[in-house]
Amino acid sequence: GLSGRALTTLSDAVLAKVVKLAAGRIPVVGVGGIMNPGDARRKLDLGASLVQVYTGMIYAGPGLVGDIVKHL
């Protein structure tokens, strides 16, 4: 399967649609292609309530979480 950067464009498009459909009734989690703080910020800007980091931690290590928090 695909993971990481390969999912970024598709996951952003799906996220935007789900956020619109949810219309603030439920929290939406941004996933797919979060490899750096800018990716996390983009998911939040698209309307995600929070983000899930998976593949990014494999490549960047657990310090990625601290970097994301620091830059938000």
Backbone as a chain_set.jsonl record, in Angstrom:
{"seq": "GLSGRALTTLSDAVLAKVVKLAAGRIPVVGVGGIMNPGDARRKLDLGASLVQVYTGMIYAGPGLVGDIVKHL", "coords": {"N": [[0.809, -1.176, 0.0], [0.2, 2.35, -0.142], [1.917, 4.989, 1.546], [2.851, 7.795, 3.6], [4.442, 10.514, 1.914], [3.387, 9.95, -0.637], [0.658, 9.906, -0.294], [-0.201, 12.445, 0.25], [-1.523, 14.49, -1.45], [-3.946, 13.229, -2.189], [-5.007, 12.599, 0.362], [-5.327, 15.162, 1.429], [-7.332, 16.193, -0.239], [-9.471, 14.449, 0.335], [-9.747, 14.959, 3.058], [-10.609, 17.679, 3.051], [-13.138, 17.371, 1.878], [-14.43, 15.694, 3.754], [-14.386, 17.29, 6.056], [-16.066, 19.334, 5.208], [-18.477, 17.898, 4.87], [-18.878, 16.986, 7.499], [-19.342, 19.322, 8.826], [-18.658, 20.584, 11.268], [-19.877, 19.033, 13.209], [-18.648, 16.743, 14.167], [-15.365, 15.802, 15.34], [-12.593, 15.81, 13.092], [-9.94, 13.856, 11.931], [-6.809, 14.552, 10.62], [-4.903, 12.786, 8.334], [-2.223, 11.026, 6.643], [0.561, 11.489, 4.82], [1.948, 13.265, 6.481], [4.776, 14.628, 7.083], [6.342, 16.597, 8.121], [6.393, 19.696, 10.092], [5.027, 21.622, 8.499], [3.31, 20.1, 6.916], [1.56, 19.114, 8.864], [0.423, 21.52, 9.752], [-0.925, 22.274, 7.415], [-2.945, 20.309, 7.278], [-4.423, 20.987, 9.551], [-5.182, 23.565, 8.817], [-6.859, 22.918, 6.742], [-9.008, 22.085, 8.122], [-8.909, 19.962, 9.925], [-9.291, 18.559, 13.183], [-7.351, 17.434, 14.696], [-4.164, 15.801, 14.172], [-2.75, 12.787, 12.816], [0.286, 11.225, 13.066], [2.328, 9.023, 11.411], [3.962, 7.491, 9.331], [5.769, 9.586, 8.99], [7.024, 9.681, 11.482], [8.49, 7.366, 11.384], [10.451, 7.96, 9.506], [11.518, 10.433, 10.419], [11.739, 10.151, 13.123], [10.823, 10.2, 16.681], [11.158, 12.819, 17.449], [9.894, 14.394, 15.636], [7.287, 14.914, 16.463], [7.627, 16.769, 18.553], [8.762, 18.834, 17.042], [6.606, 19.513, 15.399], [4.731, 20.427, 17.304], [6.166, 22.588, 18.354], [6.289, 24.317, 16.126], [3.667, 24.917, 15.651]], "CA": [[0.0, 0.0, 0.0], [0.865, 3.649, -0.132], [1.983, 5.722, 2.808], [3.721, 8.96, 3.586], [4.347, 11.582, 0.922], [2.569, 9.526, -1.774], [-0.752, 10.099, 0.028], [-0.477, 13.829, 0.645], [-2.515, 15.179, -2.271], [-5.224, 12.529, -2.058], [-5.536, 12.735, 1.719], [-5.78, 16.552, 1.592], [-8.612, 16.329, -0.944], [-10.487, 13.727, 1.102], [-9.926, 15.705, 4.305], [-11.43, 18.858, 2.774], [-14.518, 16.909, 1.649], [-14.989, 15.177, 5.009], [-14.607, 18.448, 6.925], [-17.265, 20.005, 4.715], [-19.626, 17.047, 5.187], [-19.05, 16.921, 8.956], [-19.9, 20.636, 9.188], [-18.418, 20.912, 12.666], [-20.624, 18.159, 14.124], [-17.737, 15.757, 14.754], [-13.96, 16.096, 15.059], [-12.025, 15.111, 11.946], [-8.509, 13.627, 12.096], [-6.026, 14.655, 9.396], [-3.921, 11.703, 8.219], [-1.665, 10.781, 5.313], [1.584, 12.367, 4.259], [2.437, 14.262, 7.437], [6.199, 14.333, 7.196], [7.022, 17.741, 8.74], [5.425, 20.613, 10.689], [4.212, 22.275, 7.476], [2.25, 19.164, 6.537], [0.584, 19.106, 9.962], [-0.261, 22.817, 9.702], [-1.84, 22.252, 6.278], [-4.111, 19.501, 7.66], [-5.219, 21.793, 10.474], [-5.758, 24.659, 8.026], [-7.946, 22.338, 5.943], [-10.137, 21.857, 9.016], [-8.735, 18.835, 10.853], [-9.27, 18.893, 14.607], [-6.047, 16.948, 15.142], [-3.468, 15.06, 13.122], [-2.108, 11.519, 13.166], [1.58, 11.092, 12.409], [2.752, 7.625, 11.433], [5.141, 7.288, 8.494], [6.713, 10.666, 9.283], [7.825, 9.316, 12.658], [9.436, 6.321, 10.989], [11.567, 8.605, 8.813], [12.112, 11.549, 11.168], [11.876, 9.802, 14.533], [9.828, 10.785, 17.578], [11.373, 14.262, 17.55], [8.975, 15.067, 14.722], [6.139, 15.389, 17.22], [8.061, 18.007, 19.203], [8.917, 19.862, 15.995], [5.261, 19.935, 14.994], [4.162, 21.236, 18.397], [6.946, 23.834, 18.416], [5.986, 25.19, 14.994], [2.255, 25.292, 15.621]], "C": [[0.861, 1.25, 0.0], [0.891, 4.213, 1.27], [2.883, 6.928, 2.627], [3.405, 9.94, 2.474], [3.428, 11.214, -0.255], [1.074, 9.769, -1.542], [-1.15, 11.553, 0.229], [-1.607, 14.471, -0.149], [-3.894, 14.54, -2.119], [-5.817, 12.737, -0.666], [-6.002, 14.164, 1.995], [-7.139, 16.76, 0.94], [-9.74, 15.649, -0.167], [-10.777, 14.462, 2.405], [-10.847, 16.902, 4.087], [-12.898, 18.459, 2.576], [-15.176, 16.447, 2.953], [-15.282, 16.325, 5.974], [-15.881, 19.173, 6.506], [-18.521, 19.211, 5.071], [-19.915, 17.002, 6.686], [-19.627, 18.223, 9.501], [-19.782, 20.959, 10.674], [-19.138, 20.027, 13.672], [-19.737, 17.137, 14.827], [-16.3, 16.186, 14.47], [-13.472, 15.249, 13.888], [-10.511, 15.031, 12.136], [-7.824, 13.702, 10.731], [-4.938, 13.592, 9.388], [-3.359, 11.667, 6.808], [-0.691, 11.839, 4.85], [2.074, 13.453, 5.189], [3.889, 13.921, 7.761], [6.987, 15.446, 7.895], [5.969, 18.678, 9.329], [4.52, 21.319, 9.672], [3.062, 21.396, 7.019], [1.156, 19.128, 7.602], [-0.23, 20.391, 9.951], [-1.292, 22.831, 8.579], [-3.1, 21.456, 6.617], [-5.024, 20.297, 8.593], [-5.89, 22.951, 9.742], [-6.911, 24.174, 7.147], [-9.161, 21.975, 6.802], [-10.028, 20.682, 9.959], [-8.711, 19.344, 12.289], [-7.95, 18.474, 15.249], [-5.416, 16.163, 14.004], [-2.87, 13.774, 13.683], [-0.817, 11.423, 12.366], [2.021, 9.644, 12.528], [4.046, 7.464, 10.64], [6.196, 8.361, 8.758], [7.588, 10.35, 10.479], [8.827, 8.227, 12.326], [10.675, 6.951, 10.358], [12.27, 9.658, 9.654], [12.341, 11.229, 12.635], [10.866, 10.544, 15.391], [10.001, 12.289, 17.784], [10.461, 15.055, 16.633], [7.779, 15.635, 15.472], [6.476, 16.718, 17.919], [8.223, 19.139, 18.21], [7.562, 20.397, 15.557], [4.663, 20.849, 16.056], [4.867, 22.589, 18.468], [6.554, 24.817, 17.319], [4.522, 25.566, 14.882], [2.02, 26.464, 16.527]], "O": [[2.084, 1.194, 0.126], [0.002, 3.948, 2.08], [3.586, 7.056, 1.624], [2.242, 10.166, 2.138], [2.762, 12.089, -0.808], [0.306, 9.83, -2.502], [-2.336, 11.852, 0.364], [-2.569, 14.954, 0.448], [-4.891, 15.239, -1.94], [-7.007, 13.021, -0.537], [-6.975, 14.36, 2.723], [-8.003, 17.43, 1.506], [-10.829, 16.205, -0.028], [-11.935, 14.573, 2.809], [-11.774, 17.113, 4.868], [-13.797, 19.147, 3.06], [-16.334, 16.769, 3.22], [-16.319, 16.326, 6.637], [-16.679, 19.578, 7.351], [-19.513, 19.783, 5.521], [-21.076, 16.982, 7.093], [-20.319, 18.224, 10.518], [-20.693, 21.536, 11.266], [-19.02, 20.25, 14.877], [-20.033, 16.714, 15.944], [-16.04, 16.858, 13.472], [-13.894, 14.105, 13.721], [-9.873, 16.031, 12.466], [-8.213, 13.0, 9.797], [-4.142, 13.504, 10.323], [-3.956, 12.218, 5.883], [-1.084, 12.96, 4.526], [2.574, 14.476, 4.722], [4.183, 13.057, 8.588], [8.159, 15.264, 8.225], [4.776, 18.483, 9.096], [3.356, 21.583, 9.97], [1.963, 21.888, 6.764], [-0.031, 19.112, 7.28], [-1.448, 20.352, 10.123], [-2.401, 23.336, 8.756], [-4.206, 21.88, 6.281], [-6.245, 20.282, 8.442], [-7.044, 23.277, 10.022], [-7.829, 24.936, 6.845], [-10.211, 21.604, 6.278], [-10.956, 20.419, 10.724], [-8.18, 20.418, 12.574], [-7.495, 19.081, 16.219], [-6.062, 15.894, 12.992], [-2.531, 13.689, 14.863], [-0.825, 11.528, 11.139], [2.079, 9.099, 13.63], [5.116, 7.315, 11.23], [7.392, 8.068, 8.749], [8.766, 10.706, 10.499], [9.902, 8.17, 12.924], [11.801, 6.538, 10.632], [13.495, 9.766, 9.607], [13.059, 11.955, 13.323], [10.14, 11.409, 14.902], [9.077, 12.958, 18.247], [10.273, 16.256, 16.827], [7.308, 16.726, 15.15], [5.693, 17.666, 17.874], [7.863, 20.279, 18.501], [7.396, 21.602, 15.368], [4.148, 21.922, 15.74], [4.214, 23.621, 18.626], [6.494, 26.023, 17.56], [4.168, 26.447, 14.098], [0.889, 26.936, 16.644]]}, "num_chains": 1, "name": "protein.A"}
